[in-house]
Amino acid sequence: MRKERRRLRKKKLVELFGGKCVQCGYHKNNTALEFHHTKNKLFGLNAQNITRYSWETILKEAEKCILLCSNCHKELHSKINESKINDF
């Protein structure tokens, strides 16, 4: 039951965010789409949290995010980490 609720909530969130990666347009599999926070993160929108909080709380947190495929998300974080390393 929880697994199905998680799947349905993720599907709904992905649809609300355009259904595809904003970087490359990937849209084939929802499990490969992730939410990247662009503003202060209270909690991650991972599998556990997407069912732990109310739908209203999830939407409020999701408003701080952009939708990326897992590859673009990892590349973005890699660039962020590289820039932090170069600051030293």
PDB file of N, CA and C in Angstrom:
ATOM      1  N   MET A   1       0.826  -1.194   0.000  1.00  0.00           N
ATOM      2  CA  MET A   1       0.000   0.000   0.000  1.00  0.00           C
ATOM      3  C   MET A   1       0.871   1.259   0.000  1.00  0.00           C
ATOM      4  N   ARG A   2       1.892   1.280   0.862  1.00  0.00           N
ATOM      5  CA  ARG A   2       2.780   2.445   0.928  1.00  0.00           C
ATOM      6  C   ARG A   2       3.550   2.616  -0.382  1.00  0.00           C
ATOM      7  N   LYS A   3       3.962   1.491  -0.964  1.00  0.00           N
ATOM      8  CA  LYS A   3       4.699   1.537  -2.223  1.00  0.00           C
ATOM      9  C   LYS A   3       3.834   2.134  -3.333  1.00  0.00           C
ATOM     10  N   GLU A   4       2.587   1.759  -3.375  1.00  0.00           N
ATOM     11  CA  GLU A   4       1.667   2.288  -4.386  1.00  0.00           C
ATOM     12  C   GLU A   4       1.405   3.784  -4.146  1.00  0.00           C
ATOM     13  N   ARG A   5       1.249   4.179  -2.903  1.00  0.00           N
ATOM     14  CA  ARG A   5       1.046   5.593  -2.567  1.00  0.00           C
ATOM     15  C   ARG A   5       2.265   6.415  -2.997  1.00  0.00           C
ATOM     16  N   ARG A   6       3.444   5.881  -2.737  1.00  0.00           N
ATOM     17  CA  ARG A   6       4.692   6.542  -3.135  1.00  0.00           C
ATOM     18  C   ARG A   6       4.744   6.706  -4.649  1.00  0.00           C
ATOM     19  N   ARG A   7       4.425   5.645  -5.381  1.00  0.00           N
ATOM     20  CA  ARG A   7       4.456   5.674  -6.838  1.00  0.00           C
ATOM     21  C   ARG A   7       3.475   6.699  -7.396  1.00  0.00           C
ATOM     22  N   LEU A   8       2.276   6.725  -6.841  1.00  0.00           N
ATOM     23  CA  LEU A   8       1.255   7.662  -7.316  1.00  0.00           C
ATOM     24  C   LEU A   8       1.620   9.111  -7.001  1.00  0.00           C
ATOM     25  N   ARG A   9       2.166   9.357  -5.818  1.00  0.00           N
ATOM     26  CA  ARG A   9       2.580  10.721  -5.462  1.00  0.00           C
ATOM     27  C   ARG A   9       3.712  11.192  -6.358  1.00  0.00           C
ATOM     28  N   LYS A  10       4.674  10.335  -6.607  1.00  0.00           N
ATOM     29  CA  LYS A  10       5.797  10.709  -7.476  1.00  0.00           C
ATOM     30  C   LYS A  10       5.277  10.994  -8.884  1.00  0.00           C
ATOM     31  N   LYS A  11       4.395  10.143  -9.382  1.00  0.00           N
ATOM     32  CA  LYS A  11       3.821  10.338 -10.718  1.00  0.00           C
ATOM     33  C   LYS A  11       3.125  11.692 -10.810  1.00  0.00           C
ATOM     34  N   LYS A  12       2.343  12.015  -9.797  1.00  0.00           N
ATOM     35  CA  LYS A  12       1.610  13.279  -9.778  1.00  0.00           C
ATOM     36  C   LYS A  12       2.573  14.477  -9.727  1.00  0.00           C
ATOM     37  N   LEU A  13       3.600  14.387  -8.894  1.00  0.00           N
ATOM     38  CA  LEU A  13       4.593  15.460  -8.802  1.00  0.00           C
ATOM     39  C   LEU A  13       5.325  15.651 -10.125  1.00  0.00           C
ATOM     40  N   VAL A  14       5.734  14.564 -10.729  1.00  0.00           N
ATOM     41  CA  VAL A  14       6.438  14.648 -12.012  1.00  0.00           C
ATOM     42  C   VAL A  14       5.542  15.313 -13.056  1.00  0.00           C
ATOM     43  N   GLU A  15       4.280  14.941 -13.098  1.00  0.00           N
ATOM     44  CA  GLU A  15       3.340  15.558 -14.036  1.00  0.00           C
ATOM     45  C   GLU A  15       3.203  17.052 -13.775  1.00  0.00           C
ATOM     46  N   LEU A  16       3.115  17.441 -12.504  1.00  0.00           N
ATOM     47  CA  LEU A  16       3.006  18.859 -12.151  1.00  0.00           C
ATOM     48  C   LEU A  16       4.227  19.664 -12.577  1.00  0.00           C
ATOM     49  N   PHE A  17       5.380  19.003 -12.657  1.00  0.00           N
ATOM     50  CA  PHE A  17       6.629  19.669 -13.017  1.00  0.00           C
ATOM     51  C   PHE A  17       6.977  19.509 -14.498  1.00  0.00           C
ATOM     52  N   GLY A  18       5.998  19.140 -15.303  1.00  0.00           N
ATOM     53  CA  GLY A  18       6.206  19.076 -16.743  1.00  0.00           C
ATOM     54  C   GLY A  18       6.541  17.710 -17.298  1.00  0.00           C
ATOM     55  N   GLY A  19       6.782  16.733 -16.434  1.00  0.00           N
ATOM     56  CA  GLY A  19       6.969  15.362 -16.877  1.00  0.00           C
ATOM     57  C   GLY A  19       8.300  15.029 -17.512  1.00  0.00           C
ATOM     58  N   LYS A  20       9.252  15.973 -17.491  1.00  0.00           N
ATOM     59  CA  LYS A  20      10.546  15.691 -18.117  1.00  0.00           C
ATOM     60  C   LYS A  20      11.653  16.506 -17.473  1.00  0.00           C
ATOM     61  N   CYS A  21      12.873  16.073 -17.695  1.00  0.00           N
ATOM     62  CA  CYS A  21      14.053  16.778 -17.195  1.00  0.00           C
ATOM     63  C   CYS A  21      14.133  18.155 -17.852  1.00  0.00           C
ATOM     64  N   VAL A  22      14.285  19.194 -17.046  1.00  0.00           N
ATOM     65  CA  VAL A  22      14.362  20.549 -17.599  1.00  0.00           C
ATOM     66  C   VAL A  22      15.661  20.783 -18.354  1.00  0.00           C
ATOM     67  N   GLN A  23      16.655  19.946 -18.121  1.00  0.00           N
ATOM     68  CA  GLN A  23      17.958  20.104 -18.769  1.00  0.00           C
ATOM     69  C   GLN A  23      18.002  19.422 -20.139  1.00  0.00           C
ATOM     70  N   CYS A  24      17.647  18.142 -20.180  1.00  0.00           N
ATOM     71  CA  CYS A  24      17.816  17.367 -21.420  1.00  0.00           C
ATOM     72  C   CYS A  24      16.509  16.852 -22.022  1.00  0.00           C
ATOM     73  N   GLY A  25      15.402  16.955 -21.276  1.00  0.00           N
ATOM     74  CA  GLY A  25      14.117  16.511 -21.796  1.00  0.00           C
ATOM     75  C   GLY A  25      13.789  15.045 -21.576  1.00  0.00           C
ATOM     76  N   TYR A  26      14.637  14.324 -20.849  1.00  0.00           N
ATOM     77  CA  TYR A  26      14.376  12.893 -20.589  1.00  0.00           C
ATOM     78  C   TYR A  26      13.013  12.731 -19.914  1.00  0.00           C
ATOM     79  N   HIS A  27      12.250  11.704 -20.363  1.00  0.00           N
ATOM     80  CA  HIS A  27      10.902  11.508 -19.813  1.00  0.00           C
ATOM     81  C   HIS A  27      10.436  10.054 -19.800  1.00  0.00           C
ATOM     82  N   LYS A  28      11.327   9.109 -20.073  1.00  0.00           N
ATOM     83  CA  LYS A  28      10.905   7.717 -20.264  1.00  0.00           C
ATOM     84  C   LYS A  28      10.521   6.982 -18.989  1.00  0.00           C
ATOM     85  N   ASN A  29      11.152   7.306 -17.864  1.00  0.00           N
ATOM     86  CA  ASN A  29      10.932   6.523 -16.647  1.00  0.00           C
ATOM     87  C   ASN A  29      10.932   7.457 -15.433  1.00  0.00           C
ATOM     88  N   ASN A  30       9.834   7.505 -14.717  1.00  0.00           N
ATOM     89  CA  ASN A  30       9.715   8.401 -13.551  1.00  0.00           C
ATOM     90  C   ASN A  30      10.730   8.108 -12.458  1.00  0.00           C
ATOM     91  N   THR A  31      11.167   6.856 -12.346  1.00  0.00           N
ATOM     92  CA  THR A  31      12.136   6.547 -11.293  1.00  0.00           C
ATOM     93  C   THR A  31      13.488   7.182 -11.573  1.00  0.00           C
ATOM     94  N   ALA A  32      13.737   7.583 -12.816  1.00  0.00           N
ATOM     95  CA  ALA A  32      14.998   8.235 -13.172  1.00  0.00           C
ATOM     96  C   ALA A  32      14.892   9.762 -13.076  1.00  0.00           C
ATOM     97  N   LEU A  33      13.746  10.269 -12.672  1.00  0.00           N
ATOM     98  CA  LEU A  33      13.561  11.711 -12.516  1.00  0.00           C
ATOM     99  C   LEU A  33      13.646  12.079 -11.042  1.00  0.00           C
ATOM    100  N   GLU A  34      14.360  13.166 -10.759  1.00  0.00           N
ATOM    101  CA  GLU A  34      14.627  13.577  -9.382  1.00  0.00           C
ATOM    102  C   GLU A  34      14.355  15.069  -9.223  1.00  0.00           C
ATOM    103  N   PHE A  35      14.137  15.457  -7.982  1.00  0.00           N
ATOM    104  CA  PHE A  35      13.875  16.857  -7.670  1.00  0.00           C
ATOM    105  C   PHE A  35      15.124  17.483  -7.068  1.00  0.00           C
ATOM    106  N   HIS A  36      15.609  18.537  -7.725  1.00  0.00           N
ATOM    107  CA  HIS A  36      16.791  19.253  -7.251  1.00  0.00           C
ATOM    108  C   HIS A  36      16.350  20.565  -6.611  1.00  0.00           C
ATOM    109  N   HIS A  37      16.746  20.752  -5.366  1.00  0.00           N
ATOM    110  CA  HIS A  37      16.397  21.980  -4.645  1.00  0.00           C
ATOM    111  C   HIS A  37      17.229  23.161  -5.145  1.00  0.00           C
ATOM    112  N   THR A  38      16.556  24.251  -5.420  1.00  0.00           N
ATOM    113  CA  THR A  38      17.237  25.487  -5.809  1.00  0.00           C
ATOM    114  C   THR A  38      17.165  26.517  -4.687  1.00  0.00           C
ATOM    115  N   LYS A  39      16.381  26.220  -3.673  1.00  0.00           N
ATOM    116  CA  LYS A  39      16.223  27.096  -2.507  1.00  0.00           C
ATOM    117  C   LYS A  39      16.392  26.258  -1.247  1.00  0.00           C
ATOM    118  N   ASN A  40      16.346  26.898  -0.103  1.00  0.00           N
ATOM    119  CA  ASN A  40      16.561  26.221   1.192  1.00  0.00           C
ATOM    120  C   ASN A  40      15.720  24.962   1.325  1.00  0.00           C
ATOM    121  N   LYS A  41      16.399  23.854   1.532  1.00  0.00           N
ATOM    122  CA  LYS A  41      15.754  22.549   1.618  1.00  0.00           C
ATOM    123  C   LYS A  41      15.420  22.218   3.070  1.00  0.00           C
ATOM    124  N   LEU A  42      14.150  21.906   3.328  1.00  0.00           N
ATOM    125  CA  LEU A  42      13.741  21.416   4.648  1.00  0.00           C
ATOM    126  C   LEU A  42      13.897  19.907   4.721  1.00  0.00           C
ATOM    127  N   PHE A  43      13.573  19.222   3.626  1.00  0.00           N
ATOM    128  CA  PHE A  43      13.721  17.775   3.542  1.00  0.00           C
ATOM    129  C   PHE A  43      13.787  17.384   2.071  1.00  0.00           C
ATOM    130  N   GLY A  44      14.426  16.262   1.801  1.00  0.00           N
ATOM    131  CA  GLY A  44      14.519  15.760   0.439  1.00  0.00           C
ATOM    132  C   GLY A  44      13.224  15.102   0.002  1.00  0.00           C
ATOM    133  N   LEU A  45      12.971  15.145  -1.272  1.00  0.00           N
ATOM    134  CA  LEU A  45      11.771  14.508  -1.807  1.00  0.00           C
ATOM    135  C   LEU A  45      12.117  13.092  -2.264  1.00  0.00           C
ATOM    136  N   ASN A  46      12.601  12.298  -1.332  1.00  0.00           N
ATOM    137  CA  ASN A  46      12.959  10.916  -1.614  1.00  0.00           C
ATOM    138  C   ASN A  46      11.780   9.988  -1.331  1.00  0.00           C
ATOM    139  N   ALA A  47      11.997   8.713  -1.559  1.00  0.00           N
ATOM    140  CA  ALA A  47      10.920   7.725  -1.433  1.00  0.00           C
ATOM    141  C   ALA A  47      10.281   7.710  -0.044  1.00  0.00           C
ATOM    142  N   GLN A  48      11.083   7.842   1.010  1.00  0.00           N
ATOM    143  CA  GLN A  48      10.525   7.814   2.357  1.00  0.00           C
ATOM    144  C   GLN A  48       9.719   9.081   2.650  1.00  0.00           C
ATOM    145  N   ASN A  49      10.276  10.226   2.321  1.00  0.00           N
ATOM    146  CA  ASN A  49       9.621  11.485   2.660  1.00  0.00           C
ATOM    147  C   ASN A  49       8.379  11.773   1.834  1.00  0.00           C
ATOM    148  N   ILE A  50       8.318  11.238   0.630  1.00  0.00           N
ATOM    149  CA  ILE A  50       7.174  11.520  -0.232  1.00  0.00           C
ATOM    150  C   ILE A  50       5.880  10.909   0.320  1.00  0.00           C
ATOM    151  N   THR A  51       6.025   9.936   1.209  1.00  0.00           N
ATOM    152  CA  THR A  51       4.831   9.373   1.859  1.00  0.00           C
ATOM    153  C   THR A  51       4.729   9.776   3.330  1.00  0.00           C
ATOM    154  N   ARG A  52       5.784  10.315   3.885  1.00  0.00           N
ATOM    155  CA  ARG A  52       5.808  10.675   5.304  1.00  0.00           C
ATOM    156  C   ARG A  52       5.023  11.954   5.593  1.00  0.00           C
ATOM    157  N   TYR A  53       5.059  12.893   4.651  1.00  0.00           N
ATOM    158  CA  TYR A  53       4.449  14.207   4.867  1.00  0.00           C
ATOM    159  C   TYR A  53       3.118  14.326   4.135  1.00  0.00           C
ATOM    160  N   SER A  54       2.343  15.315   4.532  1.00  0.00           N
ATOM    161  CA  SER A  54       1.063  15.564   3.861  1.00  0.00           C
ATOM    162  C   SER A  54       1.321  16.045   2.435  1.00  0.00           C
ATOM    163  N   TRP A  55       0.325  15.884   1.581  1.00  0.00           N
ATOM    164  CA  TRP A  55       0.457  16.317   0.194  1.00  0.00           C
ATOM    165  C   TRP A  55       0.742  17.820   0.110  1.00  0.00           C
ATOM    166  N   GLU A  56       0.112  18.611   0.947  1.00  0.00           N
ATOM    167  CA  GLU A  56       0.324  20.063   0.955  1.00  0.00           C
ATOM    168  C   GLU A  56       1.780  20.394   1.306  1.00  0.00           C
ATOM    169  N   THR A  57       2.342  19.685   2.275  1.00  0.00           N
ATOM    170  CA  THR A  57       3.731  19.899   2.676  1.00  0.00           C
ATOM    171  C   THR A  57       4.679  19.484   1.554  1.00  0.00           C
ATOM    172  N   ILE A  58       4.375  18.383   0.891  1.00  0.00           N
ATOM    173  CA  ILE A  58       5.183  17.917  -0.237  1.00  0.00           C
ATOM    174  C   ILE A  58       5.166  18.966  -1.345  1.00  0.00           C
ATOM    175  N   LEU A  59       4.002  19.491  -1.668  1.00  0.00           N
ATOM    176  CA  LEU A  59       3.907  20.502  -2.733  1.00  0.00           C
ATOM    177  C   LEU A  59       4.688  21.763  -2.381  1.00  0.00           C
ATOM    178  N   LYS A  60       4.605  22.179  -1.136  1.00  0.00           N
ATOM    179  CA  LYS A  60       5.330  23.373  -0.696  1.00  0.00           C
ATOM    180  C   LYS A  60       6.839  23.178  -0.849  1.00  0.00           C
ATOM    181  N   GLU A  61       7.325  22.000  -0.489  1.00  0.00           N
ATOM    182  CA  GLU A  61       8.749  21.713  -0.625  1.00  0.00           C
ATOM    183  C   GLU A  61       9.133  21.574  -2.101  1.00  0.00           C
ATOM    184  N   ALA A  62       8.272  20.972  -2.897  1.00  0.00           N
ATOM    185  CA  ALA A  62       8.544  20.770  -4.319  1.00  0.00           C
ATOM    186  C   ALA A  62       8.643  22.097  -5.071  1.00  0.00           C
ATOM    187  N   GLU A  63       7.959  23.118  -4.594  1.00  0.00           N
ATOM    188  CA  GLU A  63       8.016  24.433  -5.237  1.00  0.00           C
ATOM    189  C   GLU A  63       9.430  25.012  -5.228  1.00  0.00           C
ATOM    190  N   LYS A  64      10.286  24.487  -4.392  1.00  0.00           N
ATOM    191  CA  LYS A  64      11.679  24.940  -4.297  1.00  0.00           C
ATOM    192  C   LYS A  64      12.596  24.173  -5.246  1.00  0.00           C
ATOM    193  N   CYS A  65      12.021  23.313  -6.082  1.00  0.00           N
ATOM    194  CA  CYS A  65      12.812  22.374  -6.877  1.00  0.00           C
ATOM    195  C   CYS A  65      12.621  22.547  -8.374  1.00  0.00           C
ATOM    196  N   ILE A  66      13.568  21.944  -9.099  1.00  0.00           N
ATOM    197  CA  ILE A  66      13.427  21.728 -10.532  1.00  0.00           C
ATOM    198  C   ILE A  66      13.515  20.228 -10.752  1.00  0.00           C
ATOM    199  N   LEU A  67      12.932  19.759 -11.850  1.00  0.00           N
ATOM    200  CA  LEU A  67      12.923  18.337 -12.166  1.00  0.00           C
ATOM    201  C   LEU A  67      14.080  18.018 -13.110  1.00  0.00           C
ATOM    202  N   LEU A  68      14.919  17.078 -12.703  1.00  0.00           N
ATOM    203  CA  LEU A  68      16.069  16.654 -13.500  1.00  0.00           C
ATOM    204  C   LEU A  68      16.098  15.139 -13.583  1.00  0.00           C
ATOM    205  N   CYS A  69      16.667  14.622 -14.682  1.00  0.00           N
ATOM    206  CA  CYS A  69      16.922  13.179 -14.730  1.00  0.00           C
ATOM    207  C   CYS A  69      18.121  12.908 -13.820  1.00  0.00           C
ATOM    208  N   SER A  70      18.314  11.667 -13.458  1.00  0.00           N
ATOM    209  CA  SER A  70      19.386  11.349 -12.512  1.00  0.00           C
ATOM    210  C   SER A  70      20.762  11.721 -13.068  1.00  0.00           C
ATOM    211  N   ASN A  71      20.979  11.570 -14.368  1.00  0.00           N
ATOM    212  CA  ASN A  71      22.283  11.933 -14.941  1.00  0.00           C
ATOM    213  C   ASN A  71      22.528  13.439 -14.846  1.00  0.00           C
ATOM    214  N   CYS A  72      21.569  14.236 -15.258  1.00  0.00           N
ATOM    215  CA  CYS A  72      21.726  15.693 -15.190  1.00  0.00           C
ATOM    216  C   CYS A  72      21.867  16.155 -13.744  1.00  0.00           C
ATOM    217  N   HIS A  73      21.147  15.512 -12.826  1.00  0.00           N
ATOM    218  CA  HIS A  73      21.224  15.866 -11.415  1.00  0.00           C
ATOM    219  C   HIS A  73      22.632  15.607 -10.883  1.00  0.00           C
ATOM    220  N   LYS A  74      23.180  14.453 -11.217  1.00  0.00           N
ATOM    221  CA  LYS A  74      24.540  14.124 -10.776  1.00  0.00           C
ATOM    222  C   LYS A  74      25.574  15.061 -11.400  1.00  0.00           C
ATOM    223  N   GLU A  75      25.400  15.386 -12.665  1.00  0.00           N
ATOM    224  CA  GLU A  75      26.318  16.323 -13.321  1.00  0.00           C
ATOM    225  C   GLU A  75      26.260  17.694 -12.663  1.00  0.00           C
ATOM    226  N   LEU A  76      25.060  18.155 -12.336  1.00  0.00           N
ATOM    227  CA  LEU A  76      24.908  19.450 -11.675  1.00  0.00           C
ATOM    228  C   LEU A  76      25.627  19.455 -10.329  1.00  0.00           C
ATOM    229  N   HIS A  77      25.422  18.419  -9.528  1.00  0.00           N
ATOM    230  CA  HIS A  77      26.089  18.349  -8.226  1.00  0.00           C
ATOM    231  C   HIS A  77      27.602  18.224  -8.373  1.00  0.00           C
ATOM    232  N   SER A  78      28.049  17.543  -9.397  1.00  0.00           N
ATOM    233  CA  SER A  78      29.482  17.425  -9.650  1.00  0.00           C
ATOM    234  C   SER A  78      30.085  18.802  -9.930  1.00  0.00           C
ATOM    235  N   LYS A  79      29.404  19.609 -10.733  1.00  0.00           N
ATOM    236  CA  LYS A  79      29.879  20.963 -11.030  1.00  0.00           C
ATOM    237  C   LYS A  79      29.865  21.843  -9.784  1.00  0.00           C
ATOM    238  N   ILE A  80      28.827  21.703  -8.964  1.00  0.00           N
ATOM    239  CA  ILE A  80      28.743  22.469  -7.718  1.00  0.00           C
ATOM    240  C   ILE A  80      29.911  22.094  -6.811  1.00  0.00           C
ATOM    241  N   ASN A  81      30.171  20.802  -6.672  1.00  0.00           N
ATOM    242  CA  ASN A  81      31.271  20.341  -5.822  1.00  0.00           C
ATOM    243  C   ASN A  81      32.622  20.766  -6.379  1.00  0.00           C
ATOM    244  N   GLU A  82      32.787  20.741  -7.696  1.00  0.00           N
ATOM    245  CA  GLU A  82      34.036  21.190  -8.303  1.00  0.00           C
ATOM    246  C   GLU A  82      34.286  22.664  -7.994  1.00  0.00           C
ATOM    247  N   SER A  83      33.233  23.473  -8.077  1.00  0.00           N
ATOM    248  CA  SER A  83      33.409  24.898  -7.815  1.00  0.00           C
ATOM    249  C   SER A  83      33.765  25.145  -6.344  1.00  0.00           C
ATOM    250  N   LYS A  84      33.233  24.317  -5.444  1.00  0.00           N
ATOM    251  CA  LYS A  84      33.580  24.450  -4.021  1.00  0.00           C
ATOM    252  C   LYS A  84      35.056  24.083  -3.792  1.00  0.00           C
ATOM    253  N   ILE A  85      35.503  23.048  -4.488  1.00  0.00           N
ATOM    254  CA  ILE A  85      36.900  22.632  -4.360  1.00  0.00           C
ATOM    255  C   ILE A  85      37.823  23.730  -4.876  1.00  0.00           C
ATOM    256  N   ASN A  86      37.452  24.367  -5.981  1.00  0.00           N
ATOM    257  CA  ASN A  86      38.271  25.418  -6.572  1.00  0.00           C
ATOM    258  C   ASN A  86      38.319  26.681  -5.707  1.00  0.00           C
ATOM    259  N   ASP A  87      37.376  26.811  -4.779  1.00  0.00           N
ATOM    260  CA  ASP A  87      37.357  27.976  -3.878  1.00  0.00           C
ATOM    261  C   ASP A  87      38.452  27.924  -2.822  1.00  0.00           C
ATOM    262  N   PHE A  88      39.054  26.764  -2.600  1.00  0.00           N
ATOM    263  CA  PHE A  88      40.071  26.622  -1.552  1.00  0.00           C
ATOM    264  C   PHE A  88      41.423  27.084  -2.010  1.00  0.00           C
TER     265      PHE A  88
END
